[in-house]
C-alpha atoms as an extended CHARMM CRD file, in Angstrom:
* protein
*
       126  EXT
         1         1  UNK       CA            -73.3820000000       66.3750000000      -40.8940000000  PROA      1               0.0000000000
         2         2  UNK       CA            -69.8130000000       66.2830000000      -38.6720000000  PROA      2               0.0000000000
         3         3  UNK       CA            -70.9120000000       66.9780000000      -35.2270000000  PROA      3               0.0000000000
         4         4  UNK       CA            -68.4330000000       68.7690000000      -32.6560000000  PROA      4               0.0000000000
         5         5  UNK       CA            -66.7830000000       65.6980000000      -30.1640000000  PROA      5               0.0000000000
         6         6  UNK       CA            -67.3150000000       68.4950000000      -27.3590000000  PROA      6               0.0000000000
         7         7  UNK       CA            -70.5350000000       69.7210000000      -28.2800000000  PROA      7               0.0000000000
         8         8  UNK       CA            -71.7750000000       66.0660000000      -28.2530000000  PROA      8               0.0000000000
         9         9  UNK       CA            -70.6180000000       65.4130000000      -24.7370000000  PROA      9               0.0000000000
        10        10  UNK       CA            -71.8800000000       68.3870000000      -23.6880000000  PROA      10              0.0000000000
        11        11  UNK       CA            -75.0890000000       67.5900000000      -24.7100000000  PROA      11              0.0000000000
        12        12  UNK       CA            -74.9760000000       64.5060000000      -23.0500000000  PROA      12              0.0000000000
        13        13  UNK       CA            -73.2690000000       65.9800000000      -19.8500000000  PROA      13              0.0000000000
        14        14  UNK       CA            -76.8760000000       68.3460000000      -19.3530000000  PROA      14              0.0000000000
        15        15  UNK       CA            -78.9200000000       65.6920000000      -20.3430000000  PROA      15              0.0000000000
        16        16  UNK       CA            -77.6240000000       63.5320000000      -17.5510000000  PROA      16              0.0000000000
        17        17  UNK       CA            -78.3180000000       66.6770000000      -15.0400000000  PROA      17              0.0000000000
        18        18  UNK       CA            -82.0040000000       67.7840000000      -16.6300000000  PROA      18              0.0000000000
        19        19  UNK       CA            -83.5300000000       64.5130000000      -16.3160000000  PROA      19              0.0000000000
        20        20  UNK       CA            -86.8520000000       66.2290000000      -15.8410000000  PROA      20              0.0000000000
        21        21  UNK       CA            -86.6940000000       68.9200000000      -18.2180000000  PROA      21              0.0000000000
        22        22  UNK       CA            -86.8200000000       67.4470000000      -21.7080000000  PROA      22              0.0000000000
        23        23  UNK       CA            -84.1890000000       69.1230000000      -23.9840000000  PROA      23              0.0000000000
        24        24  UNK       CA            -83.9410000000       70.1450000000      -27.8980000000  PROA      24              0.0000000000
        25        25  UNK       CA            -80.9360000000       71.4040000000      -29.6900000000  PROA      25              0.0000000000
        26        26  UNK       CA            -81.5100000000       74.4400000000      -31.6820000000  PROA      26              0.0000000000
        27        27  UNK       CA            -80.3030000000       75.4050000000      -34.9280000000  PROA      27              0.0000000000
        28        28  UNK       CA            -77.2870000000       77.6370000000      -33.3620000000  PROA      28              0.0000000000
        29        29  UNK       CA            -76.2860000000       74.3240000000      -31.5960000000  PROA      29              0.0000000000
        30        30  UNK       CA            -77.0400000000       75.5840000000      -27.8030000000  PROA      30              0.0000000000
        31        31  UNK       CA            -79.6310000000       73.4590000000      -25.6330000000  PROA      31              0.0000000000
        32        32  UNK       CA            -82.6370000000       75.2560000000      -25.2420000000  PROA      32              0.0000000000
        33        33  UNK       CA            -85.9570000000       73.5960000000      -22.7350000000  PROA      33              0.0000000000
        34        34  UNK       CA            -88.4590000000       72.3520000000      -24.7490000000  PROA      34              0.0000000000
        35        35  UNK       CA            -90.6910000000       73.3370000000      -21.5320000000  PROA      35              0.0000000000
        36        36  UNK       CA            -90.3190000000       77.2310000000      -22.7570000000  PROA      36              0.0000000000
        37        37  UNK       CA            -90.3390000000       76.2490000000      -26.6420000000  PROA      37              0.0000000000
        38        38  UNK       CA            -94.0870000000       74.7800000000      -26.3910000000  PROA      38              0.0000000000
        39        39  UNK       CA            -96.9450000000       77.1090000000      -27.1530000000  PROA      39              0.0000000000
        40        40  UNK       CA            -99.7760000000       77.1130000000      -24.4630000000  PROA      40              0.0000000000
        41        41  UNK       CA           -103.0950000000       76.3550000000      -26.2650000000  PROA      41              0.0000000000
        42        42  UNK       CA           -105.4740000000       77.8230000000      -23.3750000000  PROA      42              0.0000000000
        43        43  UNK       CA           -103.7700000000       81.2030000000      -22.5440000000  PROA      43              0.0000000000
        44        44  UNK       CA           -106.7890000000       82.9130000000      -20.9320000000  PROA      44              0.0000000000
        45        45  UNK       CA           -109.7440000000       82.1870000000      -18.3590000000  PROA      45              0.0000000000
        46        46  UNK       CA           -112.0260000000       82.1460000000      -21.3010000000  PROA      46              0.0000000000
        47        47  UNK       CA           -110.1970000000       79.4600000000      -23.5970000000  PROA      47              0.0000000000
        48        48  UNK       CA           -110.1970000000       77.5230000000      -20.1770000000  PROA      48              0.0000000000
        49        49  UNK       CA           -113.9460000000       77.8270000000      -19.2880000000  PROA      49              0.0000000000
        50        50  UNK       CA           -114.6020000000       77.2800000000      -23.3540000000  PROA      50              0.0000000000
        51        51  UNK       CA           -113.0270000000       74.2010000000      -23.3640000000  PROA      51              0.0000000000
        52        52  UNK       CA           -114.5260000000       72.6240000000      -20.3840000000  PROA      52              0.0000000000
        53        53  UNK       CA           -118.1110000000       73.8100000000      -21.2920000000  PROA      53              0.0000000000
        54        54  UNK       CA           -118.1410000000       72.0850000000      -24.3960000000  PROA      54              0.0000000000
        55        55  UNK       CA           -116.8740000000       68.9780000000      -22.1960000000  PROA      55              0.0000000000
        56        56  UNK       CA           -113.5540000000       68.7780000000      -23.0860000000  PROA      56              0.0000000000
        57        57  UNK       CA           -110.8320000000       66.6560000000      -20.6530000000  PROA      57              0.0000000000
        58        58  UNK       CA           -108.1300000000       69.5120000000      -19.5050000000  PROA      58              0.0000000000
        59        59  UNK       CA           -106.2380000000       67.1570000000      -17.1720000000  PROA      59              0.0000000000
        60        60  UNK       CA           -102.6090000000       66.6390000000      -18.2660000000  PROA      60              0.0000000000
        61        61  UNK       CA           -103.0130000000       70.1690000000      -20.1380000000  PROA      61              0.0000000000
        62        62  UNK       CA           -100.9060000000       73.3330000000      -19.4640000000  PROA      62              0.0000000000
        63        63  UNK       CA           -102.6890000000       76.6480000000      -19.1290000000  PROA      63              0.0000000000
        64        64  UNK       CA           -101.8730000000       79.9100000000      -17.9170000000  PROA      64              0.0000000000
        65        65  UNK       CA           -104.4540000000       82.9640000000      -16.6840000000  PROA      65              0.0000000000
        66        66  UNK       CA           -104.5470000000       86.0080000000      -14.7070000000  PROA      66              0.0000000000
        67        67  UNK       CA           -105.6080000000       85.4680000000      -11.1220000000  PROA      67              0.0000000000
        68        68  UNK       CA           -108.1030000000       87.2890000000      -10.6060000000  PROA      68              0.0000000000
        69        69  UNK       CA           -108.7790000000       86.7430000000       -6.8320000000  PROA      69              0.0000000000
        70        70  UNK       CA           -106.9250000000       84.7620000000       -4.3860000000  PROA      70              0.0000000000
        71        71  UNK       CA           -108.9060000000       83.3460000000       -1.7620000000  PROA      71              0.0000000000
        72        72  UNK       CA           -106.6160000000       81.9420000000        0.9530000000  PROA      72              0.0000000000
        73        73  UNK       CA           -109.3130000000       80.1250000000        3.1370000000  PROA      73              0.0000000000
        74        74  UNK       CA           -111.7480000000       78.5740000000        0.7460000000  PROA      74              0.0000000000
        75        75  UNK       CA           -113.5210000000       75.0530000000        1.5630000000  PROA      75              0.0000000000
        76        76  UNK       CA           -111.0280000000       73.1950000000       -0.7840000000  PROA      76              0.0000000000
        77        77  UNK       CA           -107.8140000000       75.5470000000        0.7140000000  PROA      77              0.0000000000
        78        78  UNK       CA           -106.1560000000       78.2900000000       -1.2100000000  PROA      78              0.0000000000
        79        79  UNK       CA           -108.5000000000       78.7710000000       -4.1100000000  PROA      79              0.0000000000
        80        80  UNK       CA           -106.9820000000       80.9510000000       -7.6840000000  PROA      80              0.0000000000
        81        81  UNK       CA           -110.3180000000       82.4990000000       -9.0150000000  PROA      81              0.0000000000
        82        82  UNK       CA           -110.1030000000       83.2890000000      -12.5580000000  PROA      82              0.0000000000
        83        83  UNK       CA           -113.0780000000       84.1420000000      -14.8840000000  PROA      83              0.0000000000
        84        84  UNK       CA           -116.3710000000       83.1480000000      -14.3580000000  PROA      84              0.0000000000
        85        85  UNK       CA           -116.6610000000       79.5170000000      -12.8320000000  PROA      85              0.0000000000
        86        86  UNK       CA           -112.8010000000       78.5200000000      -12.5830000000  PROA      86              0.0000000000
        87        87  UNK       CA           -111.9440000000       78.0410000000       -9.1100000000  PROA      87              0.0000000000
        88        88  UNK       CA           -107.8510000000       76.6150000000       -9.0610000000  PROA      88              0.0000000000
        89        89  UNK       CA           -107.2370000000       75.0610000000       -5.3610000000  PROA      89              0.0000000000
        90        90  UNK       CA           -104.3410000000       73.7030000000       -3.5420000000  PROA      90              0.0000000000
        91        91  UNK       CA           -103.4860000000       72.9740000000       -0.0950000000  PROA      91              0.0000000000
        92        92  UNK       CA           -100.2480000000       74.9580000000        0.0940000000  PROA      92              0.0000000000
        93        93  UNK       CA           -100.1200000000       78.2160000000       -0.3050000000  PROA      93              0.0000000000
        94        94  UNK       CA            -99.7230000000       79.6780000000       -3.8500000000  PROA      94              0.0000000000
        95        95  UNK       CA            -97.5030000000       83.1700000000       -3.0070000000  PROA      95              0.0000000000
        96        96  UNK       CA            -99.4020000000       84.4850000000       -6.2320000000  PROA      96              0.0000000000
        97        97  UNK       CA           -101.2350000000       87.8550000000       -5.6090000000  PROA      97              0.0000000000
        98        98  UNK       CA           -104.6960000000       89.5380000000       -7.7360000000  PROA      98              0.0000000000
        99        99  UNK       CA           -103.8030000000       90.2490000000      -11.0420000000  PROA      99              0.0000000000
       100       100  UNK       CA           -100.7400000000       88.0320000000      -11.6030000000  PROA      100             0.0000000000
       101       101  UNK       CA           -100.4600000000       85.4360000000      -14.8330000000  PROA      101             0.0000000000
       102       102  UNK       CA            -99.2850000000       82.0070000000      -13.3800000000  PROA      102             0.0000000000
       103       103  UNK       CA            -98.8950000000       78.8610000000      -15.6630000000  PROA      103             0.0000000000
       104       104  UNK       CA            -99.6740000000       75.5630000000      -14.2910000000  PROA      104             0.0000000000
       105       105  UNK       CA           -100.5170000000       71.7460000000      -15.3910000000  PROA      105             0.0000000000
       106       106  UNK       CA           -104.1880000000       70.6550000000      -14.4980000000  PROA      106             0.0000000000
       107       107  UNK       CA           -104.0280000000       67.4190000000      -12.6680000000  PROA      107             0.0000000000
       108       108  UNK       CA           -107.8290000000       66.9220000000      -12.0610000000  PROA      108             0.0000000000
       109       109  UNK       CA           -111.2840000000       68.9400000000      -12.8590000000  PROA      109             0.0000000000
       110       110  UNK       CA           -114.2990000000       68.5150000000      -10.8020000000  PROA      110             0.0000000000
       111       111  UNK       CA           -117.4610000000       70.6770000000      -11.5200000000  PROA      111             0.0000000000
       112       112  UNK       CA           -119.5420000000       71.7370000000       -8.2310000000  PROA      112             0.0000000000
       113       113  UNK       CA           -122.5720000000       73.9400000000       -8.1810000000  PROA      113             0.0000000000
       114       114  UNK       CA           -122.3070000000       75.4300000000      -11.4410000000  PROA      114             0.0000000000
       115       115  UNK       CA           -118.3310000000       76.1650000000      -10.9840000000  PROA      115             0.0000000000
       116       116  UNK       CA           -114.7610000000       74.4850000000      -12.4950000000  PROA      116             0.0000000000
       117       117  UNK       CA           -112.4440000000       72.9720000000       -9.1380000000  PROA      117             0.0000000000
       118       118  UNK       CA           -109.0590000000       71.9520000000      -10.4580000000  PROA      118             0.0000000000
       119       119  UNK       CA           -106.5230000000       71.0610000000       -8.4200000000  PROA      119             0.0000000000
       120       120  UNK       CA           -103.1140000000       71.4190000000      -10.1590000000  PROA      120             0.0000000000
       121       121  UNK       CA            -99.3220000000       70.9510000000      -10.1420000000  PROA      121             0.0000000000
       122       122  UNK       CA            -96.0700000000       73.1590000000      -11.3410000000  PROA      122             0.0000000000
       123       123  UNK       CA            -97.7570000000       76.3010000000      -10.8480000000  PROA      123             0.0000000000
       124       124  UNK       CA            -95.5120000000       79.2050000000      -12.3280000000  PROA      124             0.0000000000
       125       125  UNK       CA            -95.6990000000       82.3400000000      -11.9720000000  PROA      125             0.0000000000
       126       126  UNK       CA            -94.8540000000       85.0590000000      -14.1760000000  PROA      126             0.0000000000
């Protein structure tokens, strides 16, 4: 396979710039983030709240949900309520509003009362 001398630099001219974004090359030859390539295993509240009742370790995992009820003033700060016992919190404001789908990457899971508190990073929103 003869790649392009152009196409090659390029490649490696992006790369240099996207140092946080890892990158594939398609078959058409254009870069493409392999970020938006990946499919999102939990894609709903109730995959989440599955997962964790059967004790499974979310943290590092990307999931995405419909907010269901944003609770700016919550004991752990702004609070993302999704299904029954998720409660998503952060101490800076999310600008999400009721019934958007974010995507975000779990950082840590706690479980209080009966209820899911994750705190989370590279929230999304779509």
């Amino acid at each position: 396979m003869k790649l392009n001398k152009a196409l090659v630099s390029g490649v490696v001219a992006v790369s240099m710039f996207s140092a946080f974004t890892p990158l594939v090359l398609n078959q058409s030859s254009s870069v493409v983030s392999a970020a938006k390539k990946a499919k999102i295993k939990y894609n709903t509240a109730f995959k989440i709240e599955k997962a964790l009742n059967k004790g499974q370790d979310l943290s590092g995992k990307t999931v995405r949900f419909k907010v269901t009820k944003l609770v700016p003033n919550s004991a752990f700060g702004y609070n993302l309520e999704t299904g029954k016992h998720l409660n998503f919190v952060s101490t800076s404001h999310p600008k999400v509003k009721k019934g958007q789908t974010v995507t975000l990457k779990i950082k840590k899971i706690s479980s209080m009362f009966g209820s899911y508190v994750i705190t989370y990073t590279n929230l999304r929103r779509k």
